[in-house]
Amino acid sequence: MIQKMKRLLFVFYLHLALVAAMPATLQAQNSPPPLQWDVAAGIGSIHMPGLGADWQQAQTVVYAGAEQPFNQRRTLGLALRFSYARSKYQGDAVSTQLLFTFSPLIANAIETGIGLGVGYQRAFSPSKSLNWDGENWIAGKQSKGLFHVPLRLSLGYKVKGKQYDFTPYVAYQVQALFGYSPDLSLLPQSHALIGLKIASH
Amino acid sequence: MNKSIFFILLATILFFISACQKDVYQCDHPAATDDVVINRNHPMKDSLEAIIDKFVDLGIPGVQVAVKNADGWYITGGGYAKIEDKSPLTSGMKSWYFSLTKTYTAALAMQLWEEGQLQLDAPINTYLAPDVASGITGSNTITVRMLLNHSSGIVNFTELPAFQLGQLNNPLDQPTLEEKLELVYGQPLLFTPGADFSYSNTNYLLLQLIIEKASGKTYEQLLEEKIIQPLKLQHTHYNLADTDMASMPFPNYYFDRFANEQLENITQWNMALGNTSLAYGGIAGTAADAIRFYEALNKGQVVGAAALAEMRTWIQGQESTQPDYGLGLEYYQYGLDGDTGQYGHEGDGIGCTTQMMYVPANDTYLYINITAGRQLFGPYLFKTTDLKIALSRYTARWRP
């Protein structure tokens, strides 16, 4: 429980630092664009194109986050996202990711996007683990912290409203996990997502 | 502030949801009755148990060791059949032999050779169906012998990313023989056939098809008719039904996913993998039955002297410092200077590692089964390998 609280505090302070830092980078502008909220859901698998593997046993993945645009057209930004990915056989995972995004608008409506960044994942064991303490078998560590590099490609359609802009989108995100185990590093993960961005004027 | 609270709540919910642990892979198996008459005063007893105890104290979850020589049988073990309920390993417990199966497969091939139904130096496209042969690079130059002694140069499908990712995503639904072969179709050879040695499960997957074509029977039929029944191996099994697996006395199996010495119970995964490992790793049985087979093989009760001599004709890889492999037999040198080598086979699943070794110098058979996998690099690769080396070295150097 104490370990969980420490991790929760780490996530809170990280978020606080990032949210506090974002507007500071835009002090040169008269009015920094407001945050854009982002939620998505889809399926994920241990997969990467080009390895000859099939997309198998895809399971649920959900994302929630916010993006701070750097310019009024919202083509450049910094996105902070949290995710939960289900994996029955290899263990669930929670992640926090920070991505620089480039999202040019075509014909003032079609939003393409690419994001690249870094992330921290807590990968959980699918079953209880055991550890030998020298004399007895005791409950072991149930998760491992991993860094990863996410790459996201997205395609959306911006719908402008009176107070808010809505951008439904589809996205494909591939991420390479470092340090899963010496033989499985880098371990690829792929997520296919449907999402919605909401930005106020 | 509302935004911060939102993110904290979200993180909290996500964290606690995903922290829920389930037991995805555990199995319960019945206890096993003794299989052989054990010599409780066997002269190797104390040393074997000392080695076992040393490694159990280092975190080996379960190990079963069996020896047979002029002093009779001794079967012992350490740790647990299942850590969670501390159930003991017993002599009648079965386990997946994994690649020890290759010796059985090679023996079946050599029986067909003796009967004139199989030519060892014929190219494999002689026996493979055209659609399979056309997918295997070099099938017109790779011979049956090259499959048997791993000098074909064909890539090992279990080392391909596609196979490994499939294992992670779908461990209880193992690929079929055809799906495994498709992984290697069109893959370039590692070297010119016959020029080097590289262990490859694909070789014995192809041998299954060749044996079946040459004999007109399934591998399962041949194994039953030619080996299991004649040798009365009552505790040796292949291609088990799910209900049979659930009722048989298998131990539980463990693996160190993150290479941080945290063991997970992956029994169902290991069982699924073992039961679908076909002619390259799909036989299960007791320690005693494994020794009975190898003893019968050495005594000429499975194949004749000429065939046995072929099986013990060793090849050596270009980077090797000692012989590597015969036909279905691995070469070892754990003995004293001047000793002839030992031979047998090792086997590895995702949750266990096995070994069979025969020591000609003291006419002793050694069987080892450890219930922790070493397929991934990490502390348990070294613990399990060191245990096997210690037991093998002691057995190879023991003198009455």
Coordinates of C-alpha atoms in Angstrom, one line a residue:
Chain A
M1 CA 0.0 0.0 0.0
I2 CA 2.8 2.4 0.9
Q3 CA 4.5 1.6 -2.4
K4 CA 1.3 2.3 -4.3
M5 CA 0.9 5.6 -2.5
K6 CA 4.4 6.6 -3.4
R7 CA 3.8 5.8 -7.0
L8 CA 0.5 7.8 -7.0
L9 CA 2.3 10.8 -5.5
F10 CA 4.9 10.5 -8.2
V11 CA 2.3 10.6 -10.9
F12 CA 0.5 13.6 -9.2
Y13 CA 3.7 15.6 -8.9
L14 CA 4.7 14.8 -12.5
H15 CA 1.4 15.9 -13.7
L16 CA 1.5 19.1 -11.6
A17 CA 4.9 19.9 -12.9
L18 CA 4.0 19.4 -16.5
V19 CA 0.7 21.4 -16.3
A20 CA 2.5 24.2 -14.5
A21 CA 5.3 24.2 -17.0
M22 CA 3.2 24.2 -20.1
P23 CA 1.8 27.8 -19.9
A24 CA 5.2 29.1 -18.8
T25 CA 6.6 28.2 -22.3
L26 CA 3.9 30.3 -23.9
Q27 CA 4.6 33.5 -21.9
A28 CA 5.8 35.2 -25.1
Q29 CA 2.3 34.8 -26.6
N30 CA -0.5 37.2 -25.6
S31 CA -3.0 34.4 -25.0
P32 CA -1.9 30.7 -25.0
P33 CA -4.4 28.4 -26.6
P34 CA -6.4 26.5 -24.0
L35 CA -5.8 22.8 -23.4
Q36 CA -7.3 20.3 -25.7
W37 CA -8.8 17.2 -24.1
D38 CA -8.5 13.8 -25.6
V39 CA -10.1 10.4 -24.9
A40 CA -9.7 7.3 -27.0
A41 CA -10.4 3.6 -26.8
G42 CA -9.4 0.6 -29.0
I43 CA -7.5 -2.6 -29.1
G44 CA -3.9 -3.5 -28.5
S45 CA -1.6 -6.4 -29.0
I46 CA 2.1 -7.3 -28.7
H47 CA 2.8 -6.6 -32.3
M48 CA 4.7 -4.5 -34.8
P49 CA 4.3 -4.4 -38.5
G50 CA 7.1 -6.0 -40.4
L51 CA 7.9 -8.8 -37.9
G52 CA 5.7 -11.3 -39.7
A53 CA 3.5 -11.8 -36.7
D54 CA -0.3 -11.8 -36.9
W55 CA -2.4 -9.4 -34.8
Q56 CA -3.6 -11.8 -32.2
Q57 CA -5.7 -11.7 -29.1
A58 CA -6.2 -8.0 -29.3
Q59 CA -7.6 -6.6 -26.0
T60 CA -9.0 -3.4 -24.7
V61 CA -6.9 -0.2 -24.3
V62 CA -8.1 3.2 -23.2
Y63 CA -6.5 6.6 -23.2
A64 CA -7.3 9.9 -21.6
G65 CA -5.2 13.0 -21.7
A66 CA -4.7 16.6 -22.6
E67 CA -2.7 18.5 -25.2
Q68 CA -1.2 21.9 -24.8
P69 CA -1.0 23.6 -28.3
F70 CA 2.0 25.8 -28.9
N71 CA 0.2 27.9 -31.6
Q72 CA -3.2 29.2 -32.3
R73 CA -3.7 26.8 -35.2
R74 CA -3.0 23.9 -32.8
T75 CA -0.6 22.3 -35.3
L76 CA 2.2 21.9 -32.7
G77 CA 1.7 20.7 -29.2
L78 CA 2.7 18.7 -26.2
A79 CA 0.4 15.9 -25.2
L80 CA 0.2 14.1 -21.9
R81 CA -1.8 10.9 -21.8
F82 CA -2.6 8.2 -19.4
S83 CA -3.6 4.7 -20.6
Y84 CA -4.7 1.3 -19.4
A85 CA -4.2 -1.7 -21.6
R86 CA -5.7 -5.1 -20.8
S87 CA -3.8 -8.3 -21.5
K88 CA -5.2 -11.5 -20.1
Y89 CA -2.2 -13.6 -20.7
Q90 CA 0.8 -11.3 -20.3
G91 CA -0.6 -8.8 -17.7
D92 CA -2.3 -5.4 -17.8
A93 CA -0.4 -2.2 -18.0
V94 CA -0.8 1.4 -17.1
S95 CA 1.2 4.1 -18.8
T96 CA 1.8 7.8 -18.8
Q97 CA 3.2 9.3 -22.0
L98 CA 4.4 12.7 -23.1
L99 CA 4.4 13.2 -26.9
F100 CA 5.3 16.1 -29.1
T101 CA 2.7 16.4 -31.7
F102 CA 2.5 17.8 -35.2
S103 CA -1.1 18.0 -36.5
P104 CA -1.4 19.9 -39.8
L105 CA -4.9 20.7 -41.0
I106 CA -5.9 20.0 -44.5
A107 CA -8.8 22.0 -46.0
N108 CA -9.4 23.5 -42.6
A109 CA -11.1 20.2 -41.5
I110 CA -9.0 17.1 -42.0
E111 CA -6.5 16.8 -39.2
T112 CA -3.5 14.6 -39.8
G113 CA -1.2 13.9 -36.9
I114 CA 2.1 12.4 -35.8
G115 CA 3.3 12.2 -32.3
L116 CA 6.6 11.0 -30.9
G117 CA 7.7 11.0 -27.3
V118 CA 8.6 9.0 -24.2
G119 CA 6.5 7.1 -21.7
Y120 CA 6.6 5.2 -18.5
Q121 CA 4.7 2.0 -18.2
R122 CA 3.9 -0.2 -15.2
A123 CA 3.6 -3.7 -16.6
F124 CA 1.8 -6.1 -14.3
S125 CA 2.2 -9.9 -14.1
P126 CA -0.9 -11.8 -15.2
S127 CA -0.7 -13.9 -12.1
K128 CA 0.6 -13.6 -8.6
S129 CA 4.4 -13.9 -8.5
L130 CA 6.6 -15.5 -6.0
N131 CA 10.0 -14.7 -4.7
W132 CA 12.5 -16.8 -2.8
D133 CA 13.8 -15.0 0.2
G134 CA 16.5 -17.5 1.0
E135 CA 14.3 -19.6 3.3
N136 CA 10.7 -19.4 2.1
W137 CA 8.6 -18.5 -0.9
I138 CA 6.9 -15.1 -0.3
A139 CA 4.7 -12.9 -2.4
G140 CA 6.8 -11.3 -5.1
K141 CA 6.7 -8.0 -7.0
Q142 CA 3.6 -7.8 -9.1
S143 CA 4.8 -5.3 -11.7
K144 CA 7.8 -3.8 -13.4
G145 CA 8.5 -0.3 -14.5
L146 CA 9.5 0.2 -18.1
F147 CA 10.3 3.1 -20.3
H148 CA 9.0 3.2 -23.8
V149 CA 9.0 5.3 -27.0
P150 CA 5.5 5.8 -28.4
L151 CA 4.9 6.8 -32.0
R152 CA 1.3 7.8 -32.9
L153 CA -0.2 8.4 -36.3
S154 CA -3.7 9.9 -36.5
L155 CA -6.4 11.1 -38.9
G156 CA -9.4 13.1 -37.8
Y157 CA -12.1 15.5 -38.9
K158 CA -12.5 18.8 -37.1
V159 CA -16.1 19.9 -36.4
K160 CA -16.2 23.5 -35.3
G161 CA -18.9 24.4 -32.7
K162 CA -19.9 27.6 -31.0
Q163 CA -17.9 27.1 -27.9
Y164 CA -16.0 23.9 -28.6
D165 CA -14.3 22.2 -31.5
F166 CA -14.7 18.4 -31.7
T167 CA -12.3 16.2 -33.6
P168 CA -13.2 12.5 -33.9
Y169 CA -10.2 10.6 -35.1
V170 CA -8.7 7.2 -35.7
A171 CA -5.1 6.5 -34.6
Y172 CA -2.5 3.8 -34.7
Q173 CA 0.1 3.9 -32.0
V174 CA 3.2 1.7 -31.8
Q175 CA 5.5 1.7 -28.9
A176 CA 8.8 0.0 -28.1
L177 CA 9.3 -1.1 -24.5
F178 CA 12.8 -1.1 -23.1
G179 CA 13.8 -3.6 -20.4
Y180 CA 10.9 -6.0 -20.3
S181 CA 13.5 -8.7 -20.1
P182 CA 17.0 -9.0 -21.7
D183 CA 15.7 -11.2 -24.5
L184 CA 12.5 -9.2 -25.0
S185 CA 13.9 -5.7 -25.2
L186 CA 12.6 -4.0 -27.3
L187 CA 9.1 -5.4 -26.9
P188 CA 6.7 -3.9 -29.4
Q189 CA 3.1 -3.0 -28.6
S190 CA 0.5 -1.7 -31.1
H191 CA -2.8 0.0 -30.4
A192 CA -5.5 0.8 -32.9
L193 CA -7.7 3.6 -31.5
I194 CA -10.9 5.6 -32.0
G195 CA -10.9 8.9 -30.2
L196 CA -12.3 12.3 -29.7
K197 CA -10.5 15.6 -29.0
I198 CA -12.4 18.5 -27.5
A199 CA -11.0 22.0 -27.5
S200 CA -12.6 25.2 -26.4
H201 CA -12.3 28.4 -28.3
Chain B
M1 CA -7.3 22.5 -9.8
N2 CA -10.3 20.6 -11.2
K3 CA -8.1 19.4 -14.0
S4 CA -5.5 18.1 -11.4
I5 CA -8.1 16.3 -9.4
F6 CA -9.4 14.7 -12.6
F7 CA -6.0 13.3 -13.5
I8 CA -5.3 12.1 -10.0
L9 CA -8.6 10.3 -9.8
L10 CA -8.0 8.8 -13.3
A11 CA -4.5 7.6 -12.3
T12 CA -5.8 6.1 -9.1
I13 CA -8.6 4.2 -10.8
L14 CA -6.3 3.0 -13.5
F15 CA -3.6 1.9 -11.1
F16 CA -5.9 0.0 -8.7
I17 CA -7.8 -1.7 -11.5
S18 CA -4.7 -3.0 -13.1
A19 CA -3.2 -4.1 -9.8
C20 CA -5.8 -6.8 -9.4
Q21 CA -4.1 -10.2 -9.7
K22 CA -5.6 -13.3 -11.1
D23 CA -4.2 -16.8 -11.4
V24 CA -4.4 -17.2 -15.2
Y25 CA -2.3 -20.3 -15.6
Q26 CA -2.4 -22.4 -12.4
C27 CA -3.5 -26.0 -12.5
D28 CA -4.2 -28.6 -9.9
H29 CA -3.0 -32.1 -10.5
P30 CA -3.4 -35.3 -8.5
A31 CA -0.6 -36.9 -6.5
A32 CA 1.5 -39.6 -8.2
T33 CA 2.3 -43.1 -7.0
D34 CA 5.8 -44.5 -7.1
D35 CA 6.9 -45.9 -10.4
V36 CA 9.9 -48.0 -9.6
V37 CA 11.6 -49.9 -6.8
I38 CA 14.1 -47.4 -5.4
N39 CA 17.3 -48.4 -3.7
R40 CA 17.2 -46.3 -0.6
N41 CA 20.9 -47.0 0.0
H42 CA 22.1 -46.0 -3.4
P43 CA 25.7 -44.9 -3.2
M44 CA 25.0 -41.7 -5.2
K45 CA 22.1 -40.7 -2.9
D46 CA 23.9 -38.3 -0.5
S47 CA 25.8 -36.4 -3.1
L48 CA 22.8 -36.0 -5.4
E49 CA 20.7 -34.7 -2.6
A50 CA 23.4 -32.3 -1.4
I51 CA 23.6 -30.8 -4.9
I52 CA 19.8 -30.5 -5.1
D53 CA 19.6 -28.9 -1.6
K54 CA 22.2 -26.3 -2.5
F55 CA 20.2 -25.2 -5.5
V56 CA 16.8 -25.3 -3.9
D57 CA 18.4 -23.0 -1.3
L58 CA 19.1 -20.6 -4.2
G59 CA 15.5 -20.5 -5.3
I60 CA 14.9 -23.5 -7.6
P61 CA 11.2 -24.2 -7.2
G62 CA 11.2 -27.9 -7.9
V63 CA 13.6 -30.5 -9.3
Q64 CA 13.4 -34.2 -9.8
V65 CA 16.5 -36.3 -10.4
A66 CA 16.6 -40.0 -11.3
V67 CA 19.6 -42.3 -11.8
K68 CA 19.9 -45.9 -12.8
N69 CA 23.1 -48.0 -12.8
A70 CA 24.4 -51.3 -11.5
D71 CA 23.3 -50.2 -8.0
G72 CA 19.7 -49.9 -9.1
W73 CA 17.3 -46.9 -9.2
Y74 CA 17.4 -43.8 -7.2
I75 CA 14.8 -41.1 -7.7
T76 CA 14.9 -38.0 -5.5
G77 CA 13.9 -34.4 -5.7
G78 CA 13.8 -31.0 -4.0
G79 CA 11.5 -28.1 -3.7
Y80 CA 7.8 -28.5 -4.5
A81 CA 5.6 -29.9 -7.2
K82 CA 3.5 -26.8 -6.6
I83 CA 4.9 -23.9 -4.6
E84 CA 1.5 -22.5 -3.7
D85 CA 0.4 -25.6 -1.7
K86 CA 3.9 -27.0 -1.0
S87 CA 3.0 -30.3 -2.5
P88 CA 6.0 -32.6 -2.9
L89 CA 7.5 -34.0 -6.1
T90 CA 7.1 -37.8 -6.2
S91 CA 8.7 -40.4 -8.3
G92 CA 5.6 -41.1 -10.3
M93 CA 5.1 -37.6 -11.5
K94 CA 5.1 -37.0 -15.2
S95 CA 6.7 -34.1 -17.0
W96 CA 7.1 -32.8 -20.5
Y97 CA 10.3 -34.1 -22.0
F98 CA 10.4 -31.4 -24.6
S99 CA 13.5 -31.9 -26.8
L100 CA 14.3 -35.3 -25.3
T101 CA 11.6 -36.2 -27.8
K102 CA 14.1 -35.7 -30.6
T103 CA 15.8 -38.9 -29.6
Y104 CA 12.6 -40.8 -30.0
T105 CA 12.0 -39.2 -33.4
A106 CA 15.5 -40.1 -34.5
A107 CA 15.0 -43.7 -33.4
L108 CA 11.8 -44.0 -35.4
A109 CA 13.6 -42.6 -38.5
M110 CA 16.4 -45.1 -38.0
Q111 CA 14.0 -47.9 -37.7
L112 CA 12.6 -46.9 -41.1
W113 CA 16.2 -46.7 -42.4
E114 CA 16.8 -50.3 -41.2
E115 CA 13.6 -51.4 -42.9
G116 CA 14.7 -49.8 -46.2
Q117 CA 11.8 -47.3 -46.1
L118 CA 14.0 -44.2 -45.6
Q119 CA 17.3 -43.1 -47.2
L120 CA 19.3 -40.9 -44.9
D121 CA 21.2 -39.2 -47.7
A122 CA 18.2 -38.6 -49.9
P123 CA 17.2 -35.0 -50.4
I124 CA 14.2 -34.1 -48.3
N125 CA 12.1 -33.1 -51.2
T126 CA 11.9 -36.8 -52.0
Y127 CA 9.6 -37.3 -49.1
L128 CA 8.0 -33.9 -48.5
A129 CA 4.7 -32.8 -50.2
P130 CA 5.4 -30.4 -53.1
D131 CA 3.8 -27.5 -51.4
V132 CA 6.0 -28.0 -48.3
A133 CA 9.2 -28.7 -50.2
S134 CA 8.8 -25.6 -52.4
G135 CA 8.7 -23.4 -49.2
I136 CA 11.9 -24.8 -47.7
T137 CA 14.9 -23.2 -49.2
G138 CA 17.4 -25.8 -50.3
S139 CA 15.0 -28.7 -50.0
N140 CA 16.7 -30.3 -53.1
T141 CA 20.1 -30.3 -51.4
I142 CA 19.2 -30.8 -47.7
T143 CA 19.2 -34.5 -46.8
V144 CA 17.3 -36.4 -44.2
R145 CA 20.6 -36.9 -42.3
M146 CA 21.1 -33.1 -42.2
L147 CA 17.8 -32.7 -40.5
L148 CA 18.6 -35.4 -38.0
N149 CA 22.0 -33.8 -37.1
H150 CA 21.0 -30.2 -37.4
S151 CA 23.4 -29.4 -40.2
S152 CA 20.6 -28.3 -42.7
G153 CA 21.0 -24.6 -42.1
I154 CA 17.2 -24.2 -41.8
V155 CA 16.3 -21.4 -39.4
N156 CA 14.7 -22.4 -36.0
F157 CA 11.1 -21.3 -36.1
T158 CA 10.9 -20.9 -32.3
E159 CA 13.5 -18.2 -32.5
L160 CA 11.5 -16.1 -35.0
P161 CA 9.8 -12.9 -33.7
A162 CA 6.5 -14.1 -35.2
F163 CA 6.5 -17.3 -33.1
Q164 CA 7.6 -15.5 -30.0
L165 CA 5.0 -12.8 -30.2
G166 CA 2.4 -15.4 -30.8
Q167 CA 3.4 -17.1 -27.6
L168 CA 3.0 -13.9 -25.7
N169 CA -0.3 -13.0 -27.2
N170 CA -2.0 -16.4 -27.4
P171 CA -0.1 -18.9 -25.2
L172 CA -3.0 -21.3 -24.7
D173 CA -3.8 -21.6 -28.4
Q174 CA -0.6 -22.9 -29.9
P175 CA 0.0 -22.8 -33.7
T176 CA -0.5 -25.9 -35.8
L177 CA 2.2 -27.8 -37.6
E178 CA 1.3 -26.0 -40.9
E179 CA 1.3 -22.6 -39.2
K180 CA 4.8 -23.3 -37.7
L181 CA 6.1 -24.4 -41.1
E182 CA 4.7 -21.2 -42.8
L183 CA 6.9 -19.2 -40.5
V184 CA 10.1 -20.6 -42.2
Y185 CA 8.8 -20.7 -45.8
G186 CA 11.1 -18.6 -48.0
Q187 CA 13.6 -17.9 -45.1
P188 CA 17.2 -18.0 -46.3
L189 CA 19.5 -20.7 -45.0
L190 CA 21.9 -20.0 -42.2
F191 CA 24.7 -21.7 -44.1
T192 CA 25.3 -24.1 -46.9
P193 CA 23.6 -27.4 -46.0
G194 CA 26.1 -29.7 -44.4
A195 CA 28.7 -27.1 -43.7
D196 CA 27.9 -26.3 -40.1
F197 CA 25.7 -27.1 -37.1
S198 CA 22.8 -25.0 -35.9
Y199 CA 20.1 -26.5 -33.6
S200 CA 16.7 -26.0 -35.2
N201 CA 13.3 -27.4 -34.1
T202 CA 12.2 -26.9 -37.7
N203 CA 14.4 -29.9 -38.7
Y204 CA 12.4 -32.3 -36.5
L205 CA 9.1 -30.7 -37.6
L206 CA 10.1 -31.7 -41.1
L207 CA 11.2 -35.1 -40.0
Q208 CA 7.8 -35.8 -38.6
L209 CA 6.3 -35.2 -42.1
I210 CA 9.1 -37.4 -43.7
I211 CA 8.6 -40.2 -41.2
E212 CA 4.9 -40.2 -41.8
K213 CA 5.3 -40.2 -45.6
A214 CA 7.9 -43.0 -45.6
S215 CA 5.9 -45.2 -43.3
G216 CA 2.3 -44.4 -44.3
K217 CA 1.4 -43.9 -40.6
T218 CA 1.1 -41.0 -38.3
Y219 CA 3.9 -40.1 -36.0
E220 CA 1.6 -40.9 -33.1
Q221 CA 0.9 -44.4 -34.5
L222 CA 4.6 -45.1 -35.0
L223 CA 5.6 -44.0 -31.6
E224 CA 2.9 -46.2 -30.0
E225 CA 3.6 -49.3 -32.2
K226 CA 7.4 -49.1 -32.4
I227 CA 8.5 -47.7 -29.1
I228 CA 5.8 -47.3 -26.4
Q229 CA 4.2 -50.7 -26.7
P230 CA 7.2 -52.9 -27.3
L231 CA 9.1 -51.3 -24.4
K232 CA 6.0 -51.3 -22.2
L233 CA 6.4 -47.6 -21.4
Q234 CA 3.1 -47.3 -19.6
H235 CA 3.8 -43.7 -18.4
T236 CA 4.9 -42.2 -21.7
H237 CA 2.4 -40.1 -23.6
Y238 CA 2.0 -38.1 -26.8
N239 CA -0.8 -35.8 -28.0
L240 CA -2.8 -35.9 -24.8
A241 CA -6.5 -35.0 -24.7
D242 CA -7.2 -32.0 -22.3
T243 CA -9.1 -34.3 -19.9
D244 CA -6.2 -36.7 -19.7
M245 CA -3.7 -33.8 -19.1
A246 CA -5.9 -32.5 -16.3
S247 CA -6.1 -35.9 -14.6
M248 CA -2.4 -36.8 -14.8
P249 CA 0.2 -36.0 -12.1
F250 CA 2.1 -33.2 -13.6
P251 CA 3.9 -30.6 -11.4
N252 CA 3.3 -26.9 -11.8
Y253 CA 5.7 -24.9 -13.9
Y254 CA 7.2 -21.4 -13.3
F255 CA 9.0 -18.7 -15.2
D256 CA 10.8 -15.4 -14.5
R257 CA 9.0 -13.1 -16.9
F258 CA 11.0 -9.9 -16.1
A259 CA 14.3 -11.5 -15.3
N260 CA 14.1 -10.2 -11.7
E261 CA 13.7 -13.5 -9.9
Q262 CA 10.0 -13.2 -9.5
L263 CA 8.5 -16.5 -10.5
E264 CA 5.0 -16.8 -12.1
N265 CA 3.0 -20.0 -12.3
I266 CA 2.6 -20.6 -16.0
T267 CA 1.5 -24.3 -15.9
Q268 CA -1.3 -24.1 -18.4
W269 CA 1.0 -22.3 -20.9
N270 CA 3.7 -24.9 -20.4
M271 CA 1.2 -27.7 -20.8
A272 CA -0.2 -26.2 -24.0
L273 CA 3.3 -25.8 -25.4
G274 CA 4.4 -29.3 -24.5
N275 CA 1.4 -31.0 -25.8
T276 CA 1.7 -29.3 -29.2
S277 CA 5.5 -29.6 -29.7
L278 CA 5.0 -32.6 -32.0
A279 CA 8.1 -34.6 -33.0
Y280 CA 10.5 -32.0 -31.8
G281 CA 9.3 -31.9 -28.2
G282 CA 5.8 -33.3 -27.6
I283 CA 6.4 -36.4 -25.4
A284 CA 5.6 -36.5 -21.7
G285 CA 6.4 -39.2 -19.2
T286 CA 7.9 -40.2 -15.9
A287 CA 11.6 -40.0 -15.1
A288 CA 11.8 -43.8 -15.0
D289 CA 10.2 -44.2 -18.5
A290 CA 12.7 -41.7 -20.0
I291 CA 15.5 -43.8 -18.6
R292 CA 13.9 -47.0 -19.7
F293 CA 13.8 -45.7 -23.3
Y294 CA 17.4 -44.6 -23.4
E295 CA 18.6 -47.8 -21.8
A296 CA 16.6 -49.8 -24.3
L297 CA 18.1 -47.7 -27.1
N298 CA 21.6 -48.3 -25.9
K299 CA 21.1 -52.0 -25.5
G300 CA 19.9 -52.4 -29.1
Q301 CA 16.3 -53.0 -28.2
V302 CA 15.0 -50.1 -30.3
V303 CA 17.4 -50.0 -33.3
G304 CA 20.2 -52.3 -34.3
A305 CA 24.0 -51.8 -33.8
A306 CA 24.6 -50.1 -37.2
A307 CA 21.7 -47.7 -36.7
L308 CA 22.9 -46.9 -33.1
A309 CA 26.4 -46.3 -34.5
E310 CA 24.9 -43.8 -37.0
M311 CA 23.1 -42.0 -34.2
R312 CA 26.4 -41.7 -32.3
T313 CA 28.3 -40.4 -35.2
W314 CA 29.0 -36.9 -34.0
I315 CA 29.3 -33.7 -36.0
Q316 CA 31.0 -30.6 -34.8
G317 CA 30.1 -27.0 -35.6
Q318 CA 32.6 -24.6 -37.0
E319 CA 32.7 -22.6 -33.7
S320 CA 32.5 -25.6 -31.4
T321 CA 35.4 -27.0 -29.4
Q322 CA 33.9 -30.4 -29.0
P323 CA 31.4 -32.6 -30.9
D324 CA 27.9 -31.2 -30.9
Y325 CA 25.3 -33.7 -32.1
G326 CA 24.7 -37.1 -33.6
L327 CA 21.3 -38.2 -34.9
G328 CA 18.9 -37.2 -32.2
L329 CA 21.6 -37.3 -29.5
E330 CA 23.6 -34.5 -28.0
Y331 CA 27.2 -35.0 -27.0
Y332 CA 28.5 -33.9 -23.6
Q333 CA 31.9 -33.9 -21.9
Y334 CA 31.4 -33.7 -18.2
G335 CA 33.8 -36.5 -17.4
L336 CA 37.4 -36.7 -16.3
D337 CA 40.3 -36.2 -18.7
G338 CA 40.5 -39.2 -21.0
D339 CA 36.9 -40.3 -20.5
T340 CA 34.8 -40.9 -23.5
G341 CA 32.0 -38.4 -23.8
Q342 CA 28.6 -38.7 -22.5
Y343 CA 25.4 -38.3 -24.5
G344 CA 21.7 -37.8 -24.3
H345 CA 19.5 -34.7 -24.8
E346 CA 18.3 -31.6 -23.1
G347 CA 14.8 -30.1 -23.4
D348 CA 13.4 -26.7 -22.6
G349 CA 9.8 -25.5 -22.3
I350 CA 8.6 -22.1 -21.2
G351 CA 8.3 -23.4 -17.6
C352 CA 10.7 -26.2 -17.3
T353 CA 14.1 -27.6 -18.4
T354 CA 14.9 -31.3 -18.7
Q355 CA 17.9 -33.5 -19.4
M356 CA 18.8 -37.1 -20.1
M357 CA 22.4 -38.2 -20.0
Y358 CA 24.1 -41.6 -20.3
V359 CA 27.6 -42.1 -19.0
P360 CA 29.4 -45.0 -20.7
A361 CA 32.3 -44.8 -18.2
N362 CA 30.1 -45.9 -15.3
D363 CA 27.1 -47.2 -17.2
T364 CA 24.8 -44.7 -15.4
Y365 CA 21.7 -42.9 -16.7
L366 CA 20.8 -39.5 -15.3
Y367 CA 17.4 -37.8 -15.7
I368 CA 16.8 -34.2 -14.6
N369 CA 13.6 -32.2 -14.6
I370 CA 13.5 -28.7 -13.2
T371 CA 10.2 -26.8 -12.9
A372 CA 11.5 -23.4 -13.8
G373 CA 12.0 -22.3 -17.4
R374 CA 15.3 -20.9 -18.7
Q375 CA 14.1 -19.8 -22.2
L376 CA 14.6 -16.1 -21.3
F377 CA 17.9 -14.7 -20.3
G378 CA 18.0 -13.9 -16.6
P379 CA 18.9 -15.3 -13.1
Y380 CA 17.0 -18.5 -13.7
L381 CA 18.8 -19.3 -16.8
F382 CA 22.0 -19.5 -14.7
K383 CA 20.5 -21.2 -11.7
T384 CA 18.9 -24.0 -13.7
T385 CA 21.9 -24.5 -16.0
D386 CA 24.3 -24.5 -13.1
L387 CA 22.2 -27.2 -11.4
K388 CA 22.2 -29.4 -14.5
I389 CA 25.9 -28.9 -14.9
A390 CA 26.6 -29.8 -11.3
L391 CA 24.4 -33.0 -11.4
S392 CA 25.9 -34.0 -14.8
R393 CA 29.4 -33.4 -13.7
Y394 CA 29.0 -35.4 -10.5
T395 CA 27.3 -38.3 -12.4
A396 CA 29.9 -38.4 -15.2
R397 CA 32.8 -38.5 -12.7
W398 CA 31.2 -40.9 -10.2
R399 CA 33.0 -44.2 -9.9
P400 CA 31.7 -47.2 -7.8

